[in-house]
Short mmCIF file of N, CA and C in Angstrom, two decimals:
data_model
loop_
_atom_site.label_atom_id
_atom_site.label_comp_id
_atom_site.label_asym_id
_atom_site.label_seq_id
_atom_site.Cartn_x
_atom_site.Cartn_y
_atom_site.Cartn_z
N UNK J 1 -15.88 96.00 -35.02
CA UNK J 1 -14.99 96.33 -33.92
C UNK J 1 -14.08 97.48 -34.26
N UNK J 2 -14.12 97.62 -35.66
CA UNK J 2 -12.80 98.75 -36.44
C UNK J 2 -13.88 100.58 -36.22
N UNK J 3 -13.34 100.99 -36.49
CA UNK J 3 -13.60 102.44 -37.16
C UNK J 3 -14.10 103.38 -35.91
N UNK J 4 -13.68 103.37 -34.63
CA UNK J 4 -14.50 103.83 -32.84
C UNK J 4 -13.43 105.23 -33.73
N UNK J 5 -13.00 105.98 -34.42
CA UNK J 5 -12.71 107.18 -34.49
C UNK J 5 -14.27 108.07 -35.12
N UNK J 6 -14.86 107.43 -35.59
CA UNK J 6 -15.84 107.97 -35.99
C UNK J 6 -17.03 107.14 -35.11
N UNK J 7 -16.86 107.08 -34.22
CA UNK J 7 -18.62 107.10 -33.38
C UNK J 7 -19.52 108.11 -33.35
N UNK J 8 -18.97 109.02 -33.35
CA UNK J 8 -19.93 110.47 -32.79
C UNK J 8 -20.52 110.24 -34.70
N UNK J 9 -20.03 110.23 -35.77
CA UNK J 9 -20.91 109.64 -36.37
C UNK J 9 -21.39 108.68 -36.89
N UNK J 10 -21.41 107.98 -35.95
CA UNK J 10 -22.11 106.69 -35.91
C UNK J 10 -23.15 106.89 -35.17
N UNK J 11 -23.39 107.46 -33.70
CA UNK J 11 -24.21 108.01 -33.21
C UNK J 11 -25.49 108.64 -33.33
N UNK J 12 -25.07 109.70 -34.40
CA UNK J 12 -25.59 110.73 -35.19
C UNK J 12 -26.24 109.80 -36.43
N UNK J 13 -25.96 109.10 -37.01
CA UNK J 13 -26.80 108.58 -38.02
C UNK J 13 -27.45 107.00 -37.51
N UNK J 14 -27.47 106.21 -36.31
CA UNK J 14 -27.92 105.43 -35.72
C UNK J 14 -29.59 106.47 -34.86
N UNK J 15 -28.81 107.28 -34.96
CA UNK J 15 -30.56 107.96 -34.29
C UNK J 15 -31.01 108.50 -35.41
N UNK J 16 -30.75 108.93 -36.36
CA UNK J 16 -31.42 109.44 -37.85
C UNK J 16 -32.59 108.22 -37.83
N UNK J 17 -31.74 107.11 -37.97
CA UNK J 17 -31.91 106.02 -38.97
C UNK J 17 -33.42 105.10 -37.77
N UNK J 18 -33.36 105.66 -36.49
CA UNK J 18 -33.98 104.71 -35.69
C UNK J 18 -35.42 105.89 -35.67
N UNK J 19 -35.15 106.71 -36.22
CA UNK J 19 -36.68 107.36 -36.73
C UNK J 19 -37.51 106.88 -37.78
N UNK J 20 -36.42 105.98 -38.62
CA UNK J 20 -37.42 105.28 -39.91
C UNK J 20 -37.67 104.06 -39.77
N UNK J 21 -37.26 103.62 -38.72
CA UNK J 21 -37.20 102.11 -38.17
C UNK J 21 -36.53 101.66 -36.78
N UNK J 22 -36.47 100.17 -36.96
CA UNK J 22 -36.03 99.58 -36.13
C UNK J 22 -34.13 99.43 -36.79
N UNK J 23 -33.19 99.78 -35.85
CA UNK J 23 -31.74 99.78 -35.68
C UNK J 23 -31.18 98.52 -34.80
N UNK J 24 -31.07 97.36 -35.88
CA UNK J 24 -30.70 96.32 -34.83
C UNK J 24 -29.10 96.47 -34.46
N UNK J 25 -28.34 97.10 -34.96
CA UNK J 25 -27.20 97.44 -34.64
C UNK J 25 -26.95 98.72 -33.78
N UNK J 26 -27.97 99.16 -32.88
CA UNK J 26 -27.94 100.07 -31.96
C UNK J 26 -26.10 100.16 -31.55
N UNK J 27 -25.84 99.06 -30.99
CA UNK J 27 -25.13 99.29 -29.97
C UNK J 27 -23.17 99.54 -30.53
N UNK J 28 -23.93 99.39 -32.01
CA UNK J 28 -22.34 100.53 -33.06
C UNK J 28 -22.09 101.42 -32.05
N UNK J 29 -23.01 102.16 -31.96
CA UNK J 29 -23.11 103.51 -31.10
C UNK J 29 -22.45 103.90 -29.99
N UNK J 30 -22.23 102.86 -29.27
CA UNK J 30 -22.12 102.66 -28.00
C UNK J 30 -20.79 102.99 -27.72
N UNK J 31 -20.73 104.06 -26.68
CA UNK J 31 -19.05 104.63 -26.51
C UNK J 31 -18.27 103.58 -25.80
N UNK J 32 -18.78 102.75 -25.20
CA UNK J 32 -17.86 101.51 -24.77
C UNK J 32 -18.02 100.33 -25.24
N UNK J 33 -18.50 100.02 -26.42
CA UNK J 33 -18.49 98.64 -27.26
C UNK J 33 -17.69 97.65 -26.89
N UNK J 34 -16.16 97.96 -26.80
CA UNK J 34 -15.24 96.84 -27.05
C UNK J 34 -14.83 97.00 -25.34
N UNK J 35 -15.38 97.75 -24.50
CA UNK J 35 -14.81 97.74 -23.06
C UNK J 35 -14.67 96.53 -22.33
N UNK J 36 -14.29 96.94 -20.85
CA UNK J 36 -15.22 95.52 -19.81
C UNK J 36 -16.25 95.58 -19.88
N UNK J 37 -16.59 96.74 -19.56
CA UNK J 37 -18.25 97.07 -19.63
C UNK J 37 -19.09 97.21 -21.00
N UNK J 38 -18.38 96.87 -21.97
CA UNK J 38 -19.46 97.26 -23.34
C UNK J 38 -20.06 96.47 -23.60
N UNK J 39 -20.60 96.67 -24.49
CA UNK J 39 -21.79 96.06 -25.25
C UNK J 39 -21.34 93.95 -25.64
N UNK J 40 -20.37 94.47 -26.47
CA UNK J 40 -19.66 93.33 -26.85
C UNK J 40 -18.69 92.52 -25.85
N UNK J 41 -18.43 92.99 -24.94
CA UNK J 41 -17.32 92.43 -23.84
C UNK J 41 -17.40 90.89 -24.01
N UNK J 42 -18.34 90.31 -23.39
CA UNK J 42 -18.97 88.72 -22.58
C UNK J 42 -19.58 88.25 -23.83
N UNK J 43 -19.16 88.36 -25.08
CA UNK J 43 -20.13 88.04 -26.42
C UNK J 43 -18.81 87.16 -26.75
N UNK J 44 -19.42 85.74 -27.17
CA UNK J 44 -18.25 84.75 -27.99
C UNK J 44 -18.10 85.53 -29.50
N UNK J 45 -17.00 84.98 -30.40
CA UNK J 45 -16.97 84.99 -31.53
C UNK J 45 -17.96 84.30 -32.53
N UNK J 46 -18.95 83.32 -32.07
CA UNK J 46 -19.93 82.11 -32.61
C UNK J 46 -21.31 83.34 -32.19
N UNK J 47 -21.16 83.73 -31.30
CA UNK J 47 -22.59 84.44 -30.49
C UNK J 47 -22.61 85.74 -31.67
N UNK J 48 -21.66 86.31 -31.68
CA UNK J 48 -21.57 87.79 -32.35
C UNK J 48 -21.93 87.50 -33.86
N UNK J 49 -21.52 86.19 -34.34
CA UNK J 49 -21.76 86.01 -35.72
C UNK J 49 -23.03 85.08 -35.77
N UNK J 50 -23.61 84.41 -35.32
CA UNK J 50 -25.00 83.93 -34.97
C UNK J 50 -26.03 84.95 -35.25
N UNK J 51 -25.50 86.33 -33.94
CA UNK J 51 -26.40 87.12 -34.05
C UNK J 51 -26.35 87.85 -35.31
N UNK J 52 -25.44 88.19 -35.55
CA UNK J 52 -25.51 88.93 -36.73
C UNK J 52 -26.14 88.57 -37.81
N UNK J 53 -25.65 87.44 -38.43
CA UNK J 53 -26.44 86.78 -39.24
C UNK J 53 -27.81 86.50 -39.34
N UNK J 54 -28.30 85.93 -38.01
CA UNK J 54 -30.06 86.35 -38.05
C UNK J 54 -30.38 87.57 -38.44
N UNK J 55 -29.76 88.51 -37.69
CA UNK J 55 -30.36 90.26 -37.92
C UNK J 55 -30.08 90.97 -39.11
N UNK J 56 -28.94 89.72 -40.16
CA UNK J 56 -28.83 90.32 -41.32
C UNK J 56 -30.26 89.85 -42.18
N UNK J 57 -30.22 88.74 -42.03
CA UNK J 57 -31.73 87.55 -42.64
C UNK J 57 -32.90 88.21 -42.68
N UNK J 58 -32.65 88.85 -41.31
CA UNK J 58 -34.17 89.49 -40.87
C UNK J 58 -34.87 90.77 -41.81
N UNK J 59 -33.28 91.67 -41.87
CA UNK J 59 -33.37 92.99 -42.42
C UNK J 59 -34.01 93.32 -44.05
N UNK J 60 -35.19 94.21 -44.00
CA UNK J 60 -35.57 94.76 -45.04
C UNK J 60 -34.80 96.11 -45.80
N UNK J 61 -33.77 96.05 -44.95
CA UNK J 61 -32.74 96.89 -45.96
C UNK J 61 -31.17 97.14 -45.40
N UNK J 62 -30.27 97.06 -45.86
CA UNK J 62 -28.82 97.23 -44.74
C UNK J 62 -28.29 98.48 -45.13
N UNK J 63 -28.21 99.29 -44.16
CA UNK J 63 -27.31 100.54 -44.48
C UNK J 63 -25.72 100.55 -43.89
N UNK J 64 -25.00 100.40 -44.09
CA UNK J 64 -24.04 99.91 -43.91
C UNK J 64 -23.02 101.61 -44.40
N UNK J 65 -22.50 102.24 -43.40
CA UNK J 65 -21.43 103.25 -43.34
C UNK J 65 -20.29 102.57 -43.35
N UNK J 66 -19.00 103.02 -44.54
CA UNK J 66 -18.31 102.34 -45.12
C UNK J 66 -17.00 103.00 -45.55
N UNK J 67 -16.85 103.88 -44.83
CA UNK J 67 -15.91 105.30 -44.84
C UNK J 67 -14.53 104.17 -44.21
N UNK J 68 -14.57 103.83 -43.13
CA UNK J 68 -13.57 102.72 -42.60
C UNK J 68 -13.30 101.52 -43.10
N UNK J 69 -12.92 100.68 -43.70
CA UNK J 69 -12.95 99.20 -44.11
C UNK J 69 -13.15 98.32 -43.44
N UNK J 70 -14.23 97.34 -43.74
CA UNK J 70 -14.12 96.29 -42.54
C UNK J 70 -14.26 95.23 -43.00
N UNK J 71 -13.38 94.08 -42.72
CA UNK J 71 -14.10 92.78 -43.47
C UNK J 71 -15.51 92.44 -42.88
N UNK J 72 -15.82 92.36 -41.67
CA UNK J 72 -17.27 92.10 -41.14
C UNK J 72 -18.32 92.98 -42.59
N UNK J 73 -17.76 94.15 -42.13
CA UNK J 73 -19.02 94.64 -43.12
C UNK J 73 -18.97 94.05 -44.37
N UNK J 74 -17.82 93.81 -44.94
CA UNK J 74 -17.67 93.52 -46.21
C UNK J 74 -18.27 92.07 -46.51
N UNK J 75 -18.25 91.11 -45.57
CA UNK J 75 -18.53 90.19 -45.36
C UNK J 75 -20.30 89.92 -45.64
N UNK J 76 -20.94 91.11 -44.83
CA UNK J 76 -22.18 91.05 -44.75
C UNK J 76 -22.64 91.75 -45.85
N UNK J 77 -22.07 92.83 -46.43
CA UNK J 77 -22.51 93.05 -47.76
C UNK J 77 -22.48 91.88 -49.03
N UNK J 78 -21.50 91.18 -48.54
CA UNK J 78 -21.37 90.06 -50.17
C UNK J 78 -23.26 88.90 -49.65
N UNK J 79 -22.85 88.64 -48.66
CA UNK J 79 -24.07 88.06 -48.21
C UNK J 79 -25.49 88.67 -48.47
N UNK J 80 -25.68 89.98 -48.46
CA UNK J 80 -26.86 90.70 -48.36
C UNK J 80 -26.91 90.71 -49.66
N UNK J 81 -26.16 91.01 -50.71
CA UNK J 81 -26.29 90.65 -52.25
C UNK J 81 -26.50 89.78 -52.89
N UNK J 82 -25.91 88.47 -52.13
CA UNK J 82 -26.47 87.29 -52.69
C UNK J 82 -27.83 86.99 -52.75
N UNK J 83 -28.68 87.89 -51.25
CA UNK J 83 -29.53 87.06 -50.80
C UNK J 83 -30.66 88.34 -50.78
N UNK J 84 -30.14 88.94 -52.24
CA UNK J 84 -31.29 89.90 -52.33
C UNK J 84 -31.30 91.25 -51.66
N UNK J 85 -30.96 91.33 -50.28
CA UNK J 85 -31.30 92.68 -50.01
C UNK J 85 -30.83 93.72 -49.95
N UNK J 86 -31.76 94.75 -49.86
CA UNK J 86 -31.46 96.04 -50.66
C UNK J 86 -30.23 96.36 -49.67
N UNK J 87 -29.31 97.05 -49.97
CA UNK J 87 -28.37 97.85 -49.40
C UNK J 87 -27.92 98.87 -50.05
N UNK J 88 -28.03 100.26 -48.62
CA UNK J 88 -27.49 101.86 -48.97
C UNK J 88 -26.34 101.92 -48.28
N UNK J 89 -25.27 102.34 -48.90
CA UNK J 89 -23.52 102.60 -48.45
C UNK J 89 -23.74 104.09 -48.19
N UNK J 90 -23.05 104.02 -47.36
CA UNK J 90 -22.75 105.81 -47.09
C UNK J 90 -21.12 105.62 -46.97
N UNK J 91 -20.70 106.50 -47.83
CA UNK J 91 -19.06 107.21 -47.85
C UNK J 91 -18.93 108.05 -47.61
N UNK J 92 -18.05 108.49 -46.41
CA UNK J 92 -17.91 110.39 -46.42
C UNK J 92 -16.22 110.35 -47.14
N UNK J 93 -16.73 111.47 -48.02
CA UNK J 93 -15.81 111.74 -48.90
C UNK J 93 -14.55 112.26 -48.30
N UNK J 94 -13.31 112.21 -49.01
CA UNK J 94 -12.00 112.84 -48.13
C UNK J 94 -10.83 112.93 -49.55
N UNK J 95 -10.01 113.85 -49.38
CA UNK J 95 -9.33 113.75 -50.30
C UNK J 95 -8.14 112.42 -50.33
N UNK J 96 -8.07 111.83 -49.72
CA UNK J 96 -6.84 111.00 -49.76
C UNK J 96 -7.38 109.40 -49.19
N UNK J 97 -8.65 109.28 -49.47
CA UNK J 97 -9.34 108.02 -49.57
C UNK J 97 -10.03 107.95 -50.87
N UNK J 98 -11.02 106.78 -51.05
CA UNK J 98 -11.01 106.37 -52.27
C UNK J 98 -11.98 105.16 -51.32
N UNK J 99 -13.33 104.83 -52.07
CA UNK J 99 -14.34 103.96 -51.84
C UNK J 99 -13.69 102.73 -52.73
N UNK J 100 -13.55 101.49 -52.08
CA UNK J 100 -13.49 99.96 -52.61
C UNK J 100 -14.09 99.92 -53.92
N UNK J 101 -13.22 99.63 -55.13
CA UNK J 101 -14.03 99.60 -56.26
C UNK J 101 -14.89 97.95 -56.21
N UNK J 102 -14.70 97.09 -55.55
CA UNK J 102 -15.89 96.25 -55.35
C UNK J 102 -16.69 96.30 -54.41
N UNK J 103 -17.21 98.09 -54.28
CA UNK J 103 -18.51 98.49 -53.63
C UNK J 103 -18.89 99.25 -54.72
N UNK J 104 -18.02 99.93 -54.94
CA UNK J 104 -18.60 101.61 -56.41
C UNK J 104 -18.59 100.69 -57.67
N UNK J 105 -18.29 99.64 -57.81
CA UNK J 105 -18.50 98.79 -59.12
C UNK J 105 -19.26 98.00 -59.37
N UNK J 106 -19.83 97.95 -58.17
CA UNK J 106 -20.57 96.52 -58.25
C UNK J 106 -22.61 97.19 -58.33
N UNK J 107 -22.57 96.63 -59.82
CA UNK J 107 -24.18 96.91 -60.06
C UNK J 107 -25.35 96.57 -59.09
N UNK J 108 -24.95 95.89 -57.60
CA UNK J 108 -26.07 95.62 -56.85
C UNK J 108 -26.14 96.83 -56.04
N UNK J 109 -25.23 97.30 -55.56
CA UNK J 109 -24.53 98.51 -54.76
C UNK J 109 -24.75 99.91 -55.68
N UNK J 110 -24.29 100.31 -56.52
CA UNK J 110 -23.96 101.56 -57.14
C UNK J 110 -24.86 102.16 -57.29
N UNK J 111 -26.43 102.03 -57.40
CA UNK J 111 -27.61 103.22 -57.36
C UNK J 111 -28.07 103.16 -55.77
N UNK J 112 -26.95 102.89 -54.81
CA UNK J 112 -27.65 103.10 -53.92
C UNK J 112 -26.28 103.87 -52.93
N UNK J 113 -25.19 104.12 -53.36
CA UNK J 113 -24.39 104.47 -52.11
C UNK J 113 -24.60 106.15 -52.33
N UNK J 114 -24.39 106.61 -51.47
CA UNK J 114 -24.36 108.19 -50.71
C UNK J 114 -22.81 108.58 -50.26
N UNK J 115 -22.50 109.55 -51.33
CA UNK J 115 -21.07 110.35 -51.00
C UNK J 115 -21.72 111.55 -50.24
N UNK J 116 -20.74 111.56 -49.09
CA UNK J 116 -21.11 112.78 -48.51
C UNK J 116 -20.17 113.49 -47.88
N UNK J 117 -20.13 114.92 -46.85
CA UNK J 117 -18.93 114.98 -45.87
C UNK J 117 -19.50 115.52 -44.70
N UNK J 118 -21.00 115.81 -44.50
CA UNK J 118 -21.51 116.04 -43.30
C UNK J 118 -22.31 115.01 -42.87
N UNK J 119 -22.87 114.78 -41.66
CA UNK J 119 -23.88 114.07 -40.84
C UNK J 119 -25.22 114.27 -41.89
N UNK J 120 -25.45 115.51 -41.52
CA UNK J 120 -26.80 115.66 -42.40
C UNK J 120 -26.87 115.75 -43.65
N UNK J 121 -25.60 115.98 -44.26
CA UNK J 121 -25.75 115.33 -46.03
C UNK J 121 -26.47 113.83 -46.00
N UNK J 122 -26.34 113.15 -45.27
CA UNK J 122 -26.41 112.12 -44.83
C UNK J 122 -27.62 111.82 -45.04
N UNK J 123 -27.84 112.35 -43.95
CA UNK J 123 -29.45 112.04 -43.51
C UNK J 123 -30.56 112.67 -44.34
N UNK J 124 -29.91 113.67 -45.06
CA UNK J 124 -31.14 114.37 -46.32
C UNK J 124 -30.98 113.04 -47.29
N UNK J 125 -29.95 113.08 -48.00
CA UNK J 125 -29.61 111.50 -49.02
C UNK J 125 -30.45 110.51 -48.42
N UNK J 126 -30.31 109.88 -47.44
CA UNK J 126 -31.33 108.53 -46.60
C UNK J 126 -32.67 108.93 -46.57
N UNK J 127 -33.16 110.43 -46.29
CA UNK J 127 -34.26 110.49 -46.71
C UNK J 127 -34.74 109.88 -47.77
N UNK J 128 -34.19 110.79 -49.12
CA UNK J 128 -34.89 110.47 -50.31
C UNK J 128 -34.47 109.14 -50.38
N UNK J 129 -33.43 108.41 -50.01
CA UNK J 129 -33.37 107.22 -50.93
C UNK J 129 -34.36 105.98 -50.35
N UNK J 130 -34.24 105.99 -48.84
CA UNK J 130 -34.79 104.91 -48.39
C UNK J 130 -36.06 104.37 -48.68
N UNK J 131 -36.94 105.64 -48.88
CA UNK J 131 -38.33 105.01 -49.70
C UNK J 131 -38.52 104.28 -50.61
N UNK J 132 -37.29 104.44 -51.79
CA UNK J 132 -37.19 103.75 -53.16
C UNK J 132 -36.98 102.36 -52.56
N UNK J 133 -36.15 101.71 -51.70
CA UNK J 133 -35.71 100.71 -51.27
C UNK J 133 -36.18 99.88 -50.68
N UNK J 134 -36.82 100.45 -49.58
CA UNK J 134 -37.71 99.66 -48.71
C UNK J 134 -39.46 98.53 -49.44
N UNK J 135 -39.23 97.87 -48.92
CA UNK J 135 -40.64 96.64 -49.68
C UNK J 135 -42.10 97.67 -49.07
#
């Protein structure tokens, strides 16, 4: 629900990413998420985490953009580590932030996150890496 200052790249790397697959989190994207009309509006708190949780279960890999803090995400990363799967972090770099050292420290995480400060740094990095990752 956090980080709608950066949609446009969220946008931008939700369509990268829906060229190498299926994006069950399409609707990050979505310029009215939290509206009347968004995505999430008419969604319980039990429904949103139901779903999520299946679509985390499901996933053969989580890419998870991580520039904003979120407990949700953070949440689903401790889970996706427990339970095996691969996950790529993307950070866009800034001078007066600083990545969670229990993401940059943590040996399940650290050969896989991507510092960057453009869109398409981005998406060149997800190139090469996602092959290594994927089953």
């Amino acid at each position: 629900r956090g980080g709608r200052d950066d949609l446009h790249i969220y946008q931008d790397l939700i369509k990268f990413l829906a060229t190498k697959g299926t994006v069950l989190t399409e609707h990050i994207g979505h310029q009215n998420l939290l509206n009347d009309d968004g995505a999430e509006h008419n969604k319980t708190d039990r429904f949103i985490w139901e779903r999520d949780m299946e679509w985390l279960h499901s996933s053969n890999v989580i890419v998870a953009e991580v520039t904003q803090p979120s407990l949700g995400v953070g949440y689903e990363l401790g889970i996706a580590e427990k339970s095996g799967i691969p996950v790529v972090l993307l950070y866009r770099t800034s001078p007066n932030k600083s990545l969670s050292a229990m993401l940059s420290g943590n040996v399940h995480f650290e050969k896989n996150i991507i510092y960057y400060k453009t869109v398409d740094e981005a998406c060149a990095a997800l190139e090469k890496v996602l092959p290594t990752v994927l089953p």
